[in-house]
Amino acid sequence: MDQREYKLIFTGSMGAGKTTAIAAVSEVAPLCTDVQNTDHSEFAKATTTTGLDYGEVTLPGGQVLRLFGTPGQTRFRFMWDILGKGALGVVVLVDNSRPDPVRDACDYVQAFSNVIAGTRAVIGVGRCDAYPTPTLEEYDDALKAIGVNVPVISADVRQREHVLTLVDILFYQIEAAETVSSGAVA
Ligand SMILES: Nc1nc2c(ncn2[C@@H]2O[C@H](COP(=O)(O)OP(=O)(O)O)[C@@H](O)[C@H]2O)c(=O)[nH]1
Ligand SMILES: [Mg+2]
Protein backbone atom coordinates (compact mmCIF):
# COMPACT_ATOMS: atom_id res chain seq x y z
CA MET A 1 0.00 0.00 0.00
CA ASP A 2 1.15 3.49 -0.76
CA GLN A 3 1.97 4.98 2.64
CA ARG A 4 2.88 8.40 1.33
CA GLU A 5 1.08 11.40 2.66
CA TYR A 6 -0.68 13.51 0.13
CA LYS A 7 -1.14 17.16 0.84
CA LEU A 8 -3.80 18.84 -1.25
CA ILE A 9 -4.77 22.50 -1.28
CA PHE A 10 -8.28 23.90 -1.56
CA THR A 11 -8.26 27.49 -2.68
CA GLY A 12 -10.64 30.08 -4.13
CA SER A 13 -12.28 33.37 -3.31
CA MET A 14 -14.12 34.12 -0.08
CA GLY A 15 -17.38 32.21 -0.01
CA ALA A 16 -16.38 29.84 -2.82
CA GLY A 17 -16.78 26.93 -0.40
CA LYS A 18 -13.37 25.84 0.90
CA THR A 19 -14.54 25.39 4.48
CA THR A 20 -17.74 23.68 3.35
CA ALA A 21 -15.86 21.31 1.02
CA ILE A 22 -13.31 20.18 3.60
CA ALA A 23 -15.98 19.74 6.27
CA ALA A 24 -18.08 17.70 3.81
CA VAL A 25 -15.45 15.00 3.31
CA SER A 26 -13.16 15.06 6.34
CA GLU A 27 -12.97 11.90 8.44
CA VAL A 28 -11.46 13.82 11.32
CA ALA A 29 -13.20 16.78 12.90
CA PRO A 30 -12.26 19.54 10.48
CA LEU A 31 -10.06 22.23 11.91
CA CYS A 32 -11.31 25.62 10.90
CA THR A 33 -10.26 29.04 12.01
CA ASP A 34 -13.28 31.03 10.84
CA VAL A 35 -14.02 34.12 12.90
CA GLN A 36 -16.45 37.00 12.65
CA ASN A 37 -16.12 38.58 9.22
CA THR A 38 -15.29 42.26 9.47
CA ASP A 39 -14.43 42.55 5.78
CA HIS A 40 -17.79 42.86 4.08
CA SER A 41 -16.15 44.62 1.17
CA GLU A 42 -14.98 41.28 -0.19
CA PHE A 43 -17.91 39.12 0.83
CA ALA A 44 -21.03 39.59 2.92
CA LYS A 45 -20.72 36.56 5.14
CA ALA A 46 -20.96 36.21 8.91
CA THR A 47 -17.78 34.20 9.32
CA THR A 48 -14.65 33.91 7.24
CA THR A 49 -11.49 31.86 7.08
CA THR A 50 -8.68 33.92 8.50
CA GLY A 51 -6.20 31.11 8.98
CA LEU A 52 -6.72 27.74 7.44
CA ASP A 53 -8.97 24.75 7.17
CA TYR A 54 -7.70 21.23 7.67
CA GLY A 55 -9.25 17.85 7.12
CA GLU A 56 -8.33 14.29 6.18
CA VAL A 57 -9.82 11.73 3.87
CA THR A 58 -8.65 8.17 3.09
CA LEU A 59 -8.86 6.87 -0.46
CA PRO A 60 -10.02 3.31 -1.17
CA GLY A 61 -6.36 2.46 -1.88
CA GLY A 62 -5.41 3.47 1.68
CA GLN A 63 -3.72 6.76 0.84
CA VAL A 64 -4.41 9.44 3.41
CA LEU A 65 -5.10 12.81 1.87
CA ARG A 66 -4.44 15.87 3.99
CA LEU A 67 -6.63 18.73 2.87
CA PHE A 68 -5.66 22.33 3.53
CA GLY A 69 -7.95 25.26 2.81
CA THR A 70 -6.32 28.60 2.14
CA PRO A 71 -7.51 31.87 3.54
CA GLY A 72 -9.44 33.50 0.70
CA GLN A 73 -8.89 37.14 1.43
CA THR A 74 -6.11 38.67 -0.57
CA ARG A 75 -4.55 40.21 2.52
CA PHE A 76 -3.69 36.68 3.70
CA ARG A 77 -1.91 35.90 0.45
CA PHE A 78 1.44 35.65 2.19
CA MET A 79 0.23 32.35 3.67
CA TRP A 80 -0.30 30.72 0.31
CA ASP A 81 3.39 30.04 -0.32
CA ILE A 82 3.69 28.49 3.13
CA LEU A 83 0.65 26.28 2.55
CA GLY A 84 1.79 25.35 -0.94
CA LYS A 85 5.08 23.83 0.27
CA GLY A 86 4.99 20.08 -0.28
CA ALA A 87 1.51 20.14 -1.77
CA LEU A 88 0.87 17.74 -4.64
CA GLY A 89 -2.07 19.49 -6.23
CA VAL A 90 -4.73 22.13 -5.92
CA VAL A 91 -8.54 22.17 -5.98
CA VAL A 92 -9.61 25.64 -7.13
CA LEU A 93 -13.18 26.43 -6.09
CA VAL A 94 -14.96 29.12 -8.04
CA ASP A 95 -18.20 30.94 -7.30
CA ASN A 96 -19.98 31.45 -10.62
CA SER A 97 -22.07 34.28 -9.16
CA ARG A 98 -18.99 36.49 -8.81
CA PRO A 99 -18.40 39.36 -11.26
CA ASP A 100 -15.56 37.66 -13.17
CA PRO A 101 -15.24 34.06 -11.97
CA VAL A 102 -13.10 32.98 -14.95
CA ARG A 103 -10.58 35.59 -13.91
CA ASP A 104 -10.78 34.26 -10.32
CA ALA A 105 -9.97 30.75 -11.57
CA CYS A 106 -6.98 31.98 -13.55
CA ASP A 107 -5.72 34.11 -10.65
CA TYR A 108 -5.78 31.24 -8.16
CA VAL A 109 -4.22 28.84 -10.67
CA GLN A 110 -1.43 31.32 -11.26
CA ALA A 111 -0.92 31.93 -7.53
CA PHE A 112 -0.24 28.20 -7.13
CA SER A 113 1.52 27.69 -10.46
CA ASN A 114 4.52 26.04 -8.77
CA VAL A 115 2.35 23.33 -7.28
CA ILE A 116 0.09 22.96 -10.32
CA ALA A 117 2.90 22.73 -12.90
CA GLY A 118 0.42 22.90 -15.77
CA THR A 119 -1.73 19.90 -14.80
CA ARG A 120 -1.97 19.16 -11.08
CA ALA A 121 -5.24 20.93 -10.42
CA VAL A 122 -8.97 20.64 -10.85
CA ILE A 123 -11.44 23.50 -11.02
CA GLY A 124 -14.81 23.14 -9.29
CA VAL A 125 -17.36 25.74 -10.35
CA GLY A 126 -20.17 26.32 -7.84
CA ARG A 127 -23.64 27.89 -8.10
CA CYS A 128 -23.91 26.86 -11.77
CA ASP A 129 -27.64 26.17 -11.35
CA ALA A 130 -28.47 29.77 -10.54
CA TYR A 131 -25.60 31.21 -12.61
CA PRO A 132 -25.13 29.09 -15.74
CA THR A 133 -22.68 31.52 -17.30
CA PRO A 134 -19.78 31.66 -17.77
CA THR A 135 -19.86 28.13 -19.15
CA LEU A 136 -17.30 25.44 -18.41
CA GLU A 137 -16.00 25.88 -21.98
CA GLU A 138 -15.19 29.50 -21.22
CA TYR A 139 -13.10 28.32 -18.26
CA ASP A 140 -11.37 25.73 -20.45
CA ASP A 141 -10.48 28.32 -23.05
CA ALA A 142 -9.17 30.86 -20.55
CA LEU A 143 -7.06 28.28 -18.72
CA LYS A 144 -5.60 26.86 -21.93
CA ALA A 145 -4.70 30.42 -22.93
CA ILE A 146 -2.48 30.64 -19.82
CA GLY A 147 -0.95 27.21 -20.47
CA VAL A 148 -2.96 25.23 -17.94
CA ASN A 149 -4.61 22.00 -18.99
CA VAL A 150 -6.81 20.90 -16.11
CA PRO A 151 -10.34 19.53 -15.79
CA VAL A 152 -13.15 21.99 -15.04
CA ILE A 153 -16.37 20.58 -13.59
CA SER A 154 -19.42 22.05 -11.96
CA ALA A 155 -19.53 21.11 -8.28
CA ASP A 156 -21.77 21.86 -5.33
CA VAL A 157 -19.38 21.47 -2.41
CA ARG A 158 -22.26 21.06 0.03
CA GLN A 159 -22.55 17.58 -1.45
CA ARG A 160 -19.94 15.13 -0.22
CA GLU A 161 -19.99 13.16 -3.48
CA HIS A 162 -19.14 16.26 -5.48
CA VAL A 163 -16.16 17.02 -3.27
CA LEU A 164 -14.97 13.41 -3.48
CA THR A 165 -15.23 13.64 -7.26
CA LEU A 166 -13.01 16.73 -7.23
CA VAL A 167 -10.49 14.94 -5.03
CA ASP A 168 -10.57 11.82 -7.25
CA ILE A 169 -9.97 13.85 -10.38
CA LEU A 170 -7.13 15.76 -8.74
CA PHE A 171 -5.57 12.53 -7.49
CA TYR A 172 -5.75 11.15 -11.02
CA GLN A 173 -4.09 14.30 -12.37
CA ILE A 174 -1.28 13.94 -9.81
CA GLU A 175 -0.71 10.28 -10.61
CA ALA A 176 -0.71 10.98 -14.35
CA ALA A 177 1.84 13.77 -13.87
CA GLU A 178 4.09 11.49 -11.80
CA THR A 179 3.88 8.70 -14.36
CA VAL A 180 4.98 11.06 -17.08
CA SER A 181 7.80 12.64 -15.03
CA SER A 182 9.15 9.24 -13.86
CA GLY A 183 9.30 8.16 -17.48
CA ALA A 184 7.13 5.10 -16.84
CA VAL A 185 5.08 6.00 -19.86
CA ALA A 186 7.31 6.86 -22.77
N1 LIG B 1 -26.51 27.73 -3.43
C1 LIG B 1 -25.26 27.28 -3.38
N2 LIG B 1 -24.54 27.53 -2.29
C2 LIG B 1 -23.29 27.08 -2.24
C3 LIG B 1 -22.71 26.33 -3.31
N3 LIG B 1 -21.44 26.04 -2.97
C4 LIG B 1 -21.24 26.59 -1.76
N4 LIG B 1 -22.35 27.19 -1.30
C5 LIG B 1 -22.51 27.91 -0.02
O1 LIG B 1 -21.57 28.96 -0.02
C6 LIG B 1 -21.00 29.12 1.28
C7 LIG B 1 -19.50 28.91 1.19
O2 LIG B 1 -18.95 29.27 2.42
P1 LIG B 1 -17.55 28.74 2.94
O3 LIG B 1 -17.42 27.25 2.77
O4 LIG B 1 -17.35 29.28 4.30
O5 LIG B 1 -16.57 29.46 1.88
P2 LIG B 1 -15.01 29.75 2.02
O6 LIG B 1 -14.89 31.21 2.33
O7 LIG B 1 -14.44 29.42 0.67
O8 LIG B 1 -14.45 28.86 3.09
C8 LIG B 1 -21.67 28.10 2.17
O9 LIG B 1 -22.73 28.74 2.85
C9 LIG B 1 -22.19 27.06 1.18
O10 LIG B 1 -23.33 26.39 1.67
C10 LIG B 1 -23.51 26.06 -4.47
O11 LIG B 1 -23.09 25.41 -5.44
N5 LIG B 1 -24.79 26.56 -4.43
MG1 LIG C 1 -13.56 29.26 4.76
PDB file of C-alpha atoms and ligand atoms in Angstrom:
ATOM      1  CA  MET A   1       0.000   0.000   0.000  1.00  0.00           C
ATOM      2  CA  ASP A   2       1.151   3.492  -0.762  1.00  0.00           C
ATOM      3  CA  GLN A   3       1.974   4.981   2.637  1.00  0.00           C
ATOM      4  CA  ARG A   4       2.880   8.396   1.330  1.00  0.00           C
ATOM      5  CA  GLU A   5       1.083  11.397   2.664  1.00  0.00           C
ATOM      6  CA  TYR A   6      -0.677  13.505   0.130  1.00  0.00           C
ATOM      7  CA  LYS A   7      -1.140  17.158   0.840  1.00  0.00           C
ATOM      8  CA  LEU A   8      -3.800  18.840  -1.249  1.00  0.00           C
ATOM      9  CA  ILE A   9      -4.768  22.502  -1.276  1.00  0.00           C
ATOM     10  CA  PHE A  10      -8.280  23.898  -1.559  1.00  0.00           C
ATOM     11  CA  THR A  11      -8.257  27.494  -2.681  1.00  0.00           C
ATOM     12  CA  GLY A  12     -10.638  30.076  -4.129  1.00  0.00           C
ATOM     13  CA  SER A  13     -12.277  33.369  -3.310  1.00  0.00           C
ATOM     14  CA  MET A  14     -14.119  34.117  -0.081  1.00  0.00           C
ATOM     15  CA  GLY A  15     -17.384  32.211  -0.012  1.00  0.00           C
ATOM     16  CA  ALA A  16     -16.378  29.842  -2.821  1.00  0.00           C
ATOM     17  CA  GLY A  17     -16.782  26.926  -0.404  1.00  0.00           C
ATOM     18  CA  LYS A  18     -13.368  25.843   0.899  1.00  0.00           C
ATOM     19  CA  THR A  19     -14.537  25.394   4.482  1.00  0.00           C
ATOM     20  CA  THR A  20     -17.744  23.681   3.351  1.00  0.00           C
ATOM     21  CA  ALA A  21     -15.858  21.314   1.022  1.00  0.00           C
ATOM     22  CA  ILE A  22     -13.313  20.185   3.599  1.00  0.00           C
ATOM     23  CA  ALA A  23     -15.983  19.735   6.271  1.00  0.00           C
ATOM     24  CA  ALA A  24     -18.082  17.699   3.807  1.00  0.00           C
ATOM     25  CA  VAL A  25     -15.445  14.997   3.314  1.00  0.00           C
ATOM     26  CA  SER A  26     -13.157  15.059   6.340  1.00  0.00           C
ATOM     27  CA  GLU A  27     -12.973  11.899   8.440  1.00  0.00           C
ATOM     28  CA  VAL A  28     -11.455  13.817  11.322  1.00  0.00           C
ATOM     29  CA  ALA A  29     -13.204  16.779  12.900  1.00  0.00           C
ATOM     30  CA  PRO A  30     -12.265  19.540  10.477  1.00  0.00           C
ATOM     31  CA  LEU A  31     -10.055  22.229  11.911  1.00  0.00           C
ATOM     32  CA  CYS A  32     -11.306  25.618  10.895  1.00  0.00           C
ATOM     33  CA  THR A  33     -10.264  29.041  12.013  1.00  0.00           C
ATOM     34  CA  ASP A  34     -13.280  31.035  10.844  1.00  0.00           C
ATOM     35  CA  VAL A  35     -14.016  34.124  12.895  1.00  0.00           C
ATOM     36  CA  GLN A  36     -16.452  37.000  12.652  1.00  0.00           C
ATOM     37  CA  ASN A  37     -16.121  38.578   9.216  1.00  0.00           C
ATOM     38  CA  THR A  38     -15.294  42.256   9.466  1.00  0.00           C
ATOM     39  CA  ASP A  39     -14.430  42.552   5.775  1.00  0.00           C
ATOM     40  CA  HIS A  40     -17.788  42.865   4.085  1.00  0.00           C
ATOM     41  CA  SER A  41     -16.145  44.621   1.167  1.00  0.00           C
ATOM     42  CA  GLU A  42     -14.980  41.276  -0.187  1.00  0.00           C
ATOM     43  CA  PHE A  43     -17.913  39.124   0.830  1.00  0.00           C
ATOM     44  CA  ALA A  44     -21.028  39.589   2.923  1.00  0.00           C
ATOM     45  CA  LYS A  45     -20.720  36.561   5.138  1.00  0.00           C
ATOM     46  CA  ALA A  46     -20.960  36.212   8.910  1.00  0.00           C
ATOM     47  CA  THR A  47     -17.779  34.197   9.316  1.00  0.00           C
ATOM     48  CA  THR A  48     -14.652  33.908   7.242  1.00  0.00           C
ATOM     49  CA  THR A  49     -11.491  31.857   7.082  1.00  0.00           C
ATOM     50  CA  THR A  50      -8.682  33.919   8.503  1.00  0.00           C
ATOM     51  CA  GLY A  51      -6.195  31.114   8.976  1.00  0.00           C
ATOM     52  CA  LEU A  52      -6.723  27.744   7.437  1.00  0.00           C
ATOM     53  CA  ASP A  53      -8.974  24.754   7.174  1.00  0.00           C
ATOM     54  CA  TYR A  54      -7.699  21.234   7.674  1.00  0.00           C
ATOM     55  CA  GLY A  55      -9.252  17.848   7.120  1.00  0.00           C
ATOM     56  CA  GLU A  56      -8.328  14.295   6.178  1.00  0.00           C
ATOM     57  CA  VAL A  57      -9.817  11.728   3.867  1.00  0.00           C
ATOM     58  CA  THR A  58      -8.650   8.171   3.087  1.00  0.00           C
ATOM     59  CA  LEU A  59      -8.856   6.875  -0.460  1.00  0.00           C
ATOM     60  CA  PRO A  60     -10.021   3.312  -1.166  1.00  0.00           C
ATOM     61  CA  GLY A  61      -6.361   2.461  -1.878  1.00  0.00           C
ATOM     62  CA  GLY A  62      -5.407   3.471   1.679  1.00  0.00           C
ATOM     63  CA  GLN A  63      -3.723   6.758   0.838  1.00  0.00           C
ATOM     64  CA  VAL A  64      -4.412   9.438   3.412  1.00  0.00           C
ATOM     65  CA  LEU A  65      -5.096  12.813   1.874  1.00  0.00           C
ATOM     66  CA  ARG A  66      -4.445  15.874   3.992  1.00  0.00           C
ATOM     67  CA  LEU A  67      -6.633  18.730   2.871  1.00  0.00           C
ATOM     68  CA  PHE A  68      -5.660  22.335   3.528  1.00  0.00           C
ATOM     69  CA  GLY A  69      -7.953  25.261   2.806  1.00  0.00           C
ATOM     70  CA  THR A  70      -6.323  28.596   2.138  1.00  0.00           C
ATOM     71  CA  PRO A  71      -7.515  31.871   3.543  1.00  0.00           C
ATOM     72  CA  GLY A  72      -9.436  33.500   0.702  1.00  0.00           C
ATOM     73  CA  GLN A  73      -8.885  37.143   1.427  1.00  0.00           C
ATOM     74  CA  THR A  74      -6.109  38.670  -0.570  1.00  0.00           C
ATOM     75  CA  ARG A  75      -4.547  40.214   2.523  1.00  0.00           C
ATOM     76  CA  PHE A  76      -3.685  36.676   3.696  1.00  0.00           C
ATOM     77  CA  ARG A  77      -1.911  35.903   0.446  1.00  0.00           C
ATOM     78  CA  PHE A  78       1.440  35.647   2.190  1.00  0.00           C
ATOM     79  CA  MET A  79       0.231  32.354   3.672  1.00  0.00           C
ATOM     80  CA  TRP A  80      -0.299  30.717   0.312  1.00  0.00           C
ATOM     81  CA  ASP A  81       3.389  30.038  -0.316  1.00  0.00           C
ATOM     82  CA  ILE A  82       3.687  28.493   3.130  1.00  0.00           C
ATOM     83  CA  LEU A  83       0.645  26.281   2.546  1.00  0.00           C
ATOM     84  CA  GLY A  84       1.786  25.354  -0.941  1.00  0.00           C
ATOM     85  CA  LYS A  85       5.079  23.834   0.271  1.00  0.00           C
ATOM     86  CA  GLY A  86       4.995  20.084  -0.283  1.00  0.00           C
ATOM     87  CA  ALA A  87       1.515  20.142  -1.768  1.00  0.00           C
ATOM     88  CA  LEU A  88       0.865  17.743  -4.640  1.00  0.00           C
ATOM     89  CA  GLY A  89      -2.070  19.487  -6.233  1.00  0.00           C
ATOM     90  CA  VAL A  90      -4.733  22.134  -5.922  1.00  0.00           C
ATOM     91  CA  VAL A  91      -8.537  22.173  -5.981  1.00  0.00           C
ATOM     92  CA  VAL A  92      -9.613  25.637  -7.132  1.00  0.00           C
ATOM     93  CA  LEU A  93     -13.179  26.432  -6.089  1.00  0.00           C
ATOM     94  CA  VAL A  94     -14.958  29.120  -8.043  1.00  0.00           C
ATOM     95  CA  ASP A  95     -18.204  30.938  -7.297  1.00  0.00           C
ATOM     96  CA  ASN A  96     -19.978  31.446 -10.625  1.00  0.00           C
ATOM     97  CA  SER A  97     -22.070  34.277  -9.157  1.00  0.00           C
ATOM     98  CA  ARG A  98     -18.993  36.493  -8.807  1.00  0.00           C
ATOM     99  CA  PRO A  99     -18.402  39.363 -11.261  1.00  0.00           C
ATOM    100  CA  ASP A 100     -15.563  37.662 -13.166  1.00  0.00           C
ATOM    101  CA  PRO A 101     -15.244  34.062 -11.973  1.00  0.00           C
ATOM    102  CA  VAL A 102     -13.100  32.975 -14.951  1.00  0.00           C
ATOM    103  CA  ARG A 103     -10.577  35.593 -13.907  1.00  0.00           C
ATOM    104  CA  ASP A 104     -10.776  34.263 -10.323  1.00  0.00           C
ATOM    105  CA  ALA A 105      -9.972  30.753 -11.568  1.00  0.00           C
ATOM    106  CA  CYS A 106      -6.976  31.984 -13.549  1.00  0.00           C
ATOM    107  CA  ASP A 107      -5.716  34.113 -10.646  1.00  0.00           C
ATOM    108  CA  TYR A 108      -5.776  31.236  -8.164  1.00  0.00           C
ATOM    109  CA  VAL A 109      -4.219  28.838 -10.666  1.00  0.00           C
ATOM    110  CA  GLN A 110      -1.429  31.322 -11.255  1.00  0.00           C
ATOM    111  CA  ALA A 111      -0.921  31.926  -7.533  1.00  0.00           C
ATOM    112  CA  PHE A 112      -0.240  28.196  -7.133  1.00  0.00           C
ATOM    113  CA  SER A 113       1.521  27.694 -10.463  1.00  0.00           C
ATOM    114  CA  ASN A 114       4.522  26.041  -8.774  1.00  0.00           C
ATOM    115  CA  VAL A 115       2.346  23.330  -7.276  1.00  0.00           C
ATOM    116  CA  ILE A 116       0.095  22.959 -10.316  1.00  0.00           C
ATOM    117  CA  ALA A 117       2.901  22.735 -12.900  1.00  0.00           C
ATOM    118  CA  GLY A 118       0.422  22.898 -15.767  1.00  0.00           C
ATOM    119  CA  THR A 119      -1.727  19.897 -14.802  1.00  0.00           C
ATOM    120  CA  ARG A 120      -1.966  19.165 -11.077  1.00  0.00           C
ATOM    121  CA  ALA A 121      -5.238  20.934 -10.424  1.00  0.00           C
ATOM    122  CA  VAL A 122      -8.966  20.643 -10.845  1.00  0.00           C
ATOM    123  CA  ILE A 123     -11.442  23.503 -11.023  1.00  0.00           C
ATOM    124  CA  GLY A 124     -14.813  23.140  -9.286  1.00  0.00           C
ATOM    125  CA  VAL A 125     -17.361  25.740 -10.346  1.00  0.00           C
ATOM    126  CA  GLY A 126     -20.166  26.324  -7.841  1.00  0.00           C
ATOM    127  CA  ARG A 127     -23.642  27.887  -8.101  1.00  0.00           C
ATOM    128  CA  CYS A 128     -23.912  26.856 -11.770  1.00  0.00           C
ATOM    129  CA  ASP A 129     -27.638  26.170 -11.346  1.00  0.00           C
ATOM    130  CA  ALA A 130     -28.469  29.773 -10.543  1.00  0.00           C
ATOM    131  CA  TYR A 131     -25.604  31.215 -12.610  1.00  0.00           C
ATOM    132  CA  PRO A 132     -25.129  29.091 -15.744  1.00  0.00           C
ATOM    133  CA  THR A 133     -22.678  31.524 -17.296  1.00  0.00           C
ATOM    134  CA  PRO A 134     -19.785  31.660 -17.773  1.00  0.00           C
ATOM    135  CA  THR A 135     -19.861  28.135 -19.147  1.00  0.00           C
ATOM    136  CA  LEU A 136     -17.304  25.442 -18.412  1.00  0.00           C
ATOM    137  CA  GLU A 137     -16.003  25.876 -21.978  1.00  0.00           C
ATOM    138  CA  GLU A 138     -15.192  29.496 -21.219  1.00  0.00           C
ATOM    139  CA  TYR A 139     -13.101  28.325 -18.258  1.00  0.00           C
ATOM    140  CA  ASP A 140     -11.367  25.733 -20.445  1.00  0.00           C
ATOM    141  CA  ASP A 141     -10.476  28.322 -23.055  1.00  0.00           C
ATOM    142  CA  ALA A 142      -9.169  30.865 -20.553  1.00  0.00           C
ATOM    143  CA  LEU A 143      -7.059  28.279 -18.723  1.00  0.00           C
ATOM    144  CA  LYS A 144      -5.603  26.863 -21.925  1.00  0.00           C
ATOM    145  CA  ALA A 145      -4.701  30.416 -22.928  1.00  0.00           C
ATOM    146  CA  ILE A 146      -2.481  30.645 -19.822  1.00  0.00           C
ATOM    147  CA  GLY A 147      -0.946  27.211 -20.471  1.00  0.00           C
ATOM    148  CA  VAL A 148      -2.956  25.229 -17.937  1.00  0.00           C
ATOM    149  CA  ASN A 149      -4.613  21.999 -18.987  1.00  0.00           C
ATOM    150  CA  VAL A 150      -6.811  20.903 -16.111  1.00  0.00           C
ATOM    151  CA  PRO A 151     -10.344  19.528 -15.787  1.00  0.00           C
ATOM    152  CA  VAL A 152     -13.148  21.987 -15.039  1.00  0.00           C
ATOM    153  CA  ILE A 153     -16.374  20.584 -13.590  1.00  0.00           C
ATOM    154  CA  SER A 154     -19.422  22.053 -11.963  1.00  0.00           C
ATOM    155  CA  ALA A 155     -19.530  21.110  -8.278  1.00  0.00           C
ATOM    156  CA  ASP A 156     -21.766  21.861  -5.327  1.00  0.00           C
ATOM    157  CA  VAL A 157     -19.377  21.470  -2.410  1.00  0.00           C
ATOM    158  CA  ARG A 158     -22.259  21.065   0.027  1.00  0.00           C
ATOM    159  CA  GLN A 159     -22.553  17.577  -1.446  1.00  0.00           C
ATOM    160  CA  ARG A 160     -19.944  15.130  -0.216  1.00  0.00           C
ATOM    161  CA  GLU A 161     -19.989  13.160  -3.480  1.00  0.00           C
ATOM    162  CA  HIS A 162     -19.137  16.257  -5.477  1.00  0.00           C
ATOM    163  CA  VAL A 163     -16.156  17.023  -3.270  1.00  0.00           C
ATOM    164  CA  LEU A 164     -14.970  13.409  -3.477  1.00  0.00           C
ATOM    165  CA  THR A 165     -15.228  13.638  -7.258  1.00  0.00           C
ATOM    166  CA  LEU A 166     -13.014  16.730  -7.225  1.00  0.00           C
ATOM    167  CA  VAL A 167     -10.485  14.937  -5.032  1.00  0.00           C
ATOM    168  CA  ASP A 168     -10.572  11.819  -7.249  1.00  0.00           C
ATOM    169  CA  ILE A 169      -9.970  13.854 -10.383  1.00  0.00           C
ATOM    170  CA  LEU A 170      -7.133  15.759  -8.736  1.00  0.00           C
ATOM    171  CA  PHE A 171      -5.571  12.528  -7.493  1.00  0.00           C
ATOM    172  CA  TYR A 172      -5.748  11.148 -11.023  1.00  0.00           C
ATOM    173  CA  GLN A 173      -4.090  14.302 -12.375  1.00  0.00           C
ATOM    174  CA  ILE A 174      -1.281  13.943  -9.807  1.00  0.00           C
ATOM    175  CA  GLU A 175      -0.714  10.283 -10.615  1.00  0.00           C
ATOM    176  CA  ALA A 176      -0.709  10.981 -14.346  1.00  0.00           C
ATOM    177  CA  ALA A 177       1.844  13.772 -13.871  1.00  0.00           C
ATOM    178  CA  GLU A 178       4.089  11.487 -11.800  1.00  0.00           C
ATOM    179  CA  THR A 179       3.883   8.695 -14.360  1.00  0.00           C
ATOM    180  CA  VAL A 180       4.982  11.057 -17.076  1.00  0.00           C
ATOM    181  CA  SER A 181       7.797  12.638 -15.025  1.00  0.00           C
ATOM    182  CA  SER A 182       9.146   9.242 -13.862  1.00  0.00           C
ATOM    183  CA  GLY A 183       9.297   8.155 -17.484  1.00  0.00           C
ATOM    184  CA  ALA A 184       7.129   5.096 -16.835  1.00  0.00           C
ATOM    185  CA  VAL A 185       5.078   5.996 -19.859  1.00  0.00           C
ATOM    186  CA  ALA A 186       7.312   6.865 -22.769  1.00  0.00           C
TER     187      ALA A 186
HETATM  188  N1  LIG B   1     -26.513  27.734  -3.426  1.00  0.00           N
HETATM  189  C1  LIG B   1     -25.263  27.278  -3.378  1.00  0.00           C
HETATM  190  N2  LIG B   1     -24.544  27.533  -2.286  1.00  0.00           N
HETATM  191  C2  LIG B   1     -23.294  27.084  -2.241  1.00  0.00           C
HETATM  192  C3  LIG B   1     -22.713  26.326  -3.310  1.00  0.00           C
HETATM  193  N3  LIG B   1     -21.439  26.040  -2.967  1.00  0.00           N
HETATM  194  C4  LIG B   1     -21.244  26.590  -1.758  1.00  0.00           C
HETATM  195  N4  LIG B   1     -22.354  27.192  -1.295  1.00  0.00           N
HETATM  196  C5  LIG B   1     -22.512  27.908  -0.018  1.00  0.00           C
HETATM  197  O1  LIG B   1     -21.571  28.957  -0.018  1.00  0.00           O
HETATM  198  C6  LIG B   1     -20.997  29.118   1.276  1.00  0.00           C
HETATM  199  C7  LIG B   1     -19.496  28.911   1.186  1.00  0.00           C
HETATM  200  O2  LIG B   1     -18.946  29.266   2.417  1.00  0.00           O
HETATM  201  P1  LIG B   1     -17.547  28.743   2.939  1.00  0.00           P
HETATM  202  O3  LIG B   1     -17.425  27.253   2.770  1.00  0.00           O
HETATM  203  O4  LIG B   1     -17.345  29.278   4.300  1.00  0.00           O
HETATM  204  O5  LIG B   1     -16.569  29.455   1.883  1.00  0.00           O
HETATM  205  P2  LIG B   1     -15.005  29.745   2.020  1.00  0.00           P
HETATM  206  O6  LIG B   1     -14.885  31.208   2.326  1.00  0.00           O
HETATM  207  O7  LIG B   1     -14.437  29.420   0.666  1.00  0.00           O
HETATM  208  O8  LIG B   1     -14.452  28.860   3.089  1.00  0.00           O
HETATM  209  C8  LIG B   1     -21.665  28.103   2.170  1.00  0.00           C
HETATM  210  O9  LIG B   1     -22.729  28.743   2.850  1.00  0.00           O
HETATM  211  C9  LIG B   1     -22.187  27.057   1.180  1.00  0.00           C
HETATM  212  O10 LIG B   1     -23.329  26.386   1.672  1.00  0.00           O
HETATM  213  C10 LIG B   1     -23.514  26.056  -4.468  1.00  0.00           C
HETATM  214  O11 LIG B   1     -23.087  25.415  -5.441  1.00  0.00           O
HETATM  215  N5  LIG B   1     -24.787  26.558  -4.433  1.00  0.00           N
HETATM  216 MG    MG B   2     -13.564  29.261   4.759  1.00  0.00          MG
END
